[in-house]
Coordinates of C-alpha atoms in Angstrom, one line a residue:
Chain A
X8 CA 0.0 0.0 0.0
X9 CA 1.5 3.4 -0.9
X10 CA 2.7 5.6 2.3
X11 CA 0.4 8.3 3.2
X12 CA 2.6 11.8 3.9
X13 CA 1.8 14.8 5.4
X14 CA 1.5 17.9 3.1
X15 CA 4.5 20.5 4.1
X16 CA 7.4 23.3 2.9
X17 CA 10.2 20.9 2.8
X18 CA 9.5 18.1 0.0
X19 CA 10.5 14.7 0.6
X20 CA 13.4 13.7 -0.3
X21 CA 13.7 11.6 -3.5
X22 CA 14.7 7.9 -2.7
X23 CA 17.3 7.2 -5.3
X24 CA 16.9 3.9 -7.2
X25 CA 19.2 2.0 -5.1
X26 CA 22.3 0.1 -7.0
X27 CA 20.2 -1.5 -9.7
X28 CA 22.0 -0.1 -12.5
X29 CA 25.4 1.0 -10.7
X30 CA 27.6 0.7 -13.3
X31 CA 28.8 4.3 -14.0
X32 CA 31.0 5.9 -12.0
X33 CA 29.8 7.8 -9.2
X34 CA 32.3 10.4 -9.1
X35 CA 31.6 11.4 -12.7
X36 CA 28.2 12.5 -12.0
X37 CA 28.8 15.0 -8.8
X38 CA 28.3 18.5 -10.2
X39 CA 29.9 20.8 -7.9
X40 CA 27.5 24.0 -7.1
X41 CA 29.2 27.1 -6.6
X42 CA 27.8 29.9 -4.2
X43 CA 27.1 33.2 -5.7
X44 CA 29.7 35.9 -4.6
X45 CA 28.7 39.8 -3.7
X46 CA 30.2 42.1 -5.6
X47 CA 30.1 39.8 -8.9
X48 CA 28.3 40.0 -11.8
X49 CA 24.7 37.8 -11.4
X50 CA 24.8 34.7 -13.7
X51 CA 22.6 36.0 -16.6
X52 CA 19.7 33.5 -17.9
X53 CA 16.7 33.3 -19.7
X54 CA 13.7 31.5 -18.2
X55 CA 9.7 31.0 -19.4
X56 CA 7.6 32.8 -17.3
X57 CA 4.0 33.5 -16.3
X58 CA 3.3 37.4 -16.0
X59 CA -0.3 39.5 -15.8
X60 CA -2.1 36.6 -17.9
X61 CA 0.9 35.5 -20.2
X62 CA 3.4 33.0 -21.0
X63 CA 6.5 35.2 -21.7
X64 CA 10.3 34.6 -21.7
X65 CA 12.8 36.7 -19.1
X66 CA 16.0 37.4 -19.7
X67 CA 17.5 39.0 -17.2
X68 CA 20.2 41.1 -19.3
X69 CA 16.7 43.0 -20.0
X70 CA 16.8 44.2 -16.7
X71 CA 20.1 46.2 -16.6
X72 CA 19.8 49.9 -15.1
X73 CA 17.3 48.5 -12.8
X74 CA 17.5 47.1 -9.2
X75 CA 16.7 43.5 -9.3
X76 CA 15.5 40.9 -6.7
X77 CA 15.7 37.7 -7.7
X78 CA 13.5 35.6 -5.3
X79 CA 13.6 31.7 -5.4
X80 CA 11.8 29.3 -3.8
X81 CA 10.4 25.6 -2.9
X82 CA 7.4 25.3 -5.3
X83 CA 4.1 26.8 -5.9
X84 CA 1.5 26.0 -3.0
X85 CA 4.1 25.4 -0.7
X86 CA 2.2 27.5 2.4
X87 CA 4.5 30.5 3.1
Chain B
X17 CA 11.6 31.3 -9.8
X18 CA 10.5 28.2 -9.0
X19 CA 11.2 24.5 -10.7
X20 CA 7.5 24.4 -10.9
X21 CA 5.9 24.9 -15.1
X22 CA 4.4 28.1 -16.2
X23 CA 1.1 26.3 -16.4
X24 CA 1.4 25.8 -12.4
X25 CA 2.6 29.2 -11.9
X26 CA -0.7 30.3 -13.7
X27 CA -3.2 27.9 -11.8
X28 CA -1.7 29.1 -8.3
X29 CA -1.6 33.2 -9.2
X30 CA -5.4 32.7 -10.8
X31 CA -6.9 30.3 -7.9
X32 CA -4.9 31.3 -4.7
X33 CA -2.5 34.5 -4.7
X34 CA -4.8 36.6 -6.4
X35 CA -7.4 36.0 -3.3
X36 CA -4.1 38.0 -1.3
X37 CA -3.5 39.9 -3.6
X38 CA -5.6 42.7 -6.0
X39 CA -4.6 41.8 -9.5
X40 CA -2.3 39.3 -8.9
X41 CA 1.5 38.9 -8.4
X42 CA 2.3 42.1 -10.3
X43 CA 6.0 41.1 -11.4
X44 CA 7.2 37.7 -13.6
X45 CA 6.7 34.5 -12.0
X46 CA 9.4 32.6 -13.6
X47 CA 9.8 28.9 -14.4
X48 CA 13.6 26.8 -13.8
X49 CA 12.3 22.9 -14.6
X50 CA 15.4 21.0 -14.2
X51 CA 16.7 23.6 -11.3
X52 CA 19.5 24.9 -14.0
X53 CA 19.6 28.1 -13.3
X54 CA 19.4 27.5 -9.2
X55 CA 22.3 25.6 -9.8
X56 CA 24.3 28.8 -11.1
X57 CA 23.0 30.4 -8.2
X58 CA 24.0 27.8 -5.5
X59 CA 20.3 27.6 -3.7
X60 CA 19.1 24.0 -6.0
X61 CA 18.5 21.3 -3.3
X62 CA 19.2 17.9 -5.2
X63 CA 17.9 15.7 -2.8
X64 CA 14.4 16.8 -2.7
X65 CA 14.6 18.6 -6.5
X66 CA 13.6 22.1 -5.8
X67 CA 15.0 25.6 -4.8
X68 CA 15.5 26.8 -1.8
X69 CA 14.5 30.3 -0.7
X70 CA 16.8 32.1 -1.9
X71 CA 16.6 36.0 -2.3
X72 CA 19.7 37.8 -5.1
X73 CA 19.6 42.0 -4.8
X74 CA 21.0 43.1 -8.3
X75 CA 22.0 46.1 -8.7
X76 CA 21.5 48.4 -11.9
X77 CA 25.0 47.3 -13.4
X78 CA 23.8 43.3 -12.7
X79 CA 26.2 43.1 -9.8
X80 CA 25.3 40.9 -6.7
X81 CA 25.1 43.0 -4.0
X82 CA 23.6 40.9 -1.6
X83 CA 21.8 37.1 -0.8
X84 CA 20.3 35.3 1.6
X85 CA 18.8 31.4 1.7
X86 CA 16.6 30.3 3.9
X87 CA 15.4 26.6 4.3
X88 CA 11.3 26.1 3.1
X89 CA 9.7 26.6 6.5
X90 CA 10.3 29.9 7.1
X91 CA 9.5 32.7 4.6
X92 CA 11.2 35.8 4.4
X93 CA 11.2 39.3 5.7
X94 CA 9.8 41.6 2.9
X95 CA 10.5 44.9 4.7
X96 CA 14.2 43.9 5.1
X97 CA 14.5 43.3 1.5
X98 CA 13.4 46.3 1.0
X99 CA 15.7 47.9 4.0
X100 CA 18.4 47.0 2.4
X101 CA 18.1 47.9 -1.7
X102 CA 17.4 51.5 0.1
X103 CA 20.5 51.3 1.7
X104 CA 22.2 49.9 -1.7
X105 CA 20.9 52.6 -3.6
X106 CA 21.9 55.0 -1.1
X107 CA 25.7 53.7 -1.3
X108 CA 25.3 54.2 -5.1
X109 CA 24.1 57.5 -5.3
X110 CA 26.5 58.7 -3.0
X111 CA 29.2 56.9 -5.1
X112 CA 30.6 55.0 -2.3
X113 CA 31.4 57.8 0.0
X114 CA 28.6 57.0 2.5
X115 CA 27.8 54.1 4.5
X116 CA 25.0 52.9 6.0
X117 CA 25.6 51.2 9.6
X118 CA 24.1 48.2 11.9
X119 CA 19.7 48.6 11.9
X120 CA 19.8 51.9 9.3
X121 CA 16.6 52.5 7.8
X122 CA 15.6 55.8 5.8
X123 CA 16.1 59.2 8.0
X124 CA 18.4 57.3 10.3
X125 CA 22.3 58.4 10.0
X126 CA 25.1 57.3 7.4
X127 CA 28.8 57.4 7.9
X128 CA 31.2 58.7 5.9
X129 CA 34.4 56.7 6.4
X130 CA 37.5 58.6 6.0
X131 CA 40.9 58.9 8.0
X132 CA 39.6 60.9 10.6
X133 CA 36.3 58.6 11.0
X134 CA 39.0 55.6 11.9
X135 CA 38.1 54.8 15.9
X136 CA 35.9 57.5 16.1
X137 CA 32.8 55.6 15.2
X138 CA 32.2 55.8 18.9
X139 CA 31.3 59.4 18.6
X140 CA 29.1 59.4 15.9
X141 CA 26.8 56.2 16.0
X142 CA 25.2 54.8 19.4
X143 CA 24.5 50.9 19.5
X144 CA 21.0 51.7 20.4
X145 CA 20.9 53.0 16.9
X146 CA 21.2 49.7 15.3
X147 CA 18.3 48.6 16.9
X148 CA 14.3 49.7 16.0
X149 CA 13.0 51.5 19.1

């Protein structure tokens, strides 16, 4: 019988498939994420988006000579 | 920014935040699937394949001037978001030559740090200041 789980900010983690198919090797695969630094430039991107009614795409180069906050966060519905 | 699709973004705008909120969210609500772009910023939790809450100030040049990441449960301070681009743009208009100390808001005092200013803080800036009352 599937698990019931209660509804809350922090999503479960995902259970990896365990060693069925371990034949690659694991250090291959371990992408090292750096921390943003003040004082640098803000990694530029462009990302779909939904905005007063419509799908649009953001760029954030667009947004030079403005002040900027970038905000991210859990997923939608996800309480506070 | 949120790994969740445009299409979600859309049904929780139209059938929740607009109840909070007149009109809706008024600025992009923008879509990462994959967590890519949370990656180049350092806030994409692999394990349970979203974004933290992460908050980037960029300035008008597209310069990181500031971050903070919280874990899911606990949202963030709005006000102090805005406390602090205030105190940015302040910096920036004044070129660099002012500074704004512990707890400044707008109408409380800025330094300006120059030789004479070194150990003298003392004279010009209480510790009650830093605080709101």
């Amino acid at each position: 019988m599937p698990e019931d789980f209660k509804p809350g900010c922090q999503r479960p983690p995902v259970k990896k498939p365990a060693a069925a198919g371990e034949s690659a090797p694991a250090a291959a695969k371990e992408e090292v994420q750096g921390m943003i630094k003040v004082g640098k430039p803000a990694p530029d991107f462009t990302a779909p988006a939904y905005w007063k009614g419509k799908f649009v795409n953001i760029n954030l180069s667009e947004y030079k000579g403005k002040w900027v906050l970038l905000c991210f966060y859990p997923g939608d519905f996800t309480f506070v | 920014m949120s790994v969740d699709s445009v299409f979600v973004h859309k049904m929780w705008n139209d059938h929740e935040l607009s109840k909070m909120v007149e009109g809706g969210v008024p600025y992009p609500m923008l879509s990462d699937g994959g967590g890519n772009i949370g990656k180049l910023y350092g806030v994409y939790d692999e394990d349970a394949g979203v974004e933290t809450r992460g908050r980037f100030i960029i300035d008008p040049d597209g310069i990181v001037q500031g971050f903070e990441v919280l874990t899911p449960p606990v949202g963030r301070n709005v006000s102090e978001s805005i406390r602090q681009v205030k105190a940015f743009q302040l910096v920036r208009e004044s070129k660099g030559t002012e500074a704004t100390p512990s707890g400044w808001k707008p109408g409380k005092k800025v330094l300006k740090p120059s030789p004479d200013l070194v150990g003298n803080v003392w004279k010009e800036w209480k510790v009650s200041e830093a605080f709101d009352e």
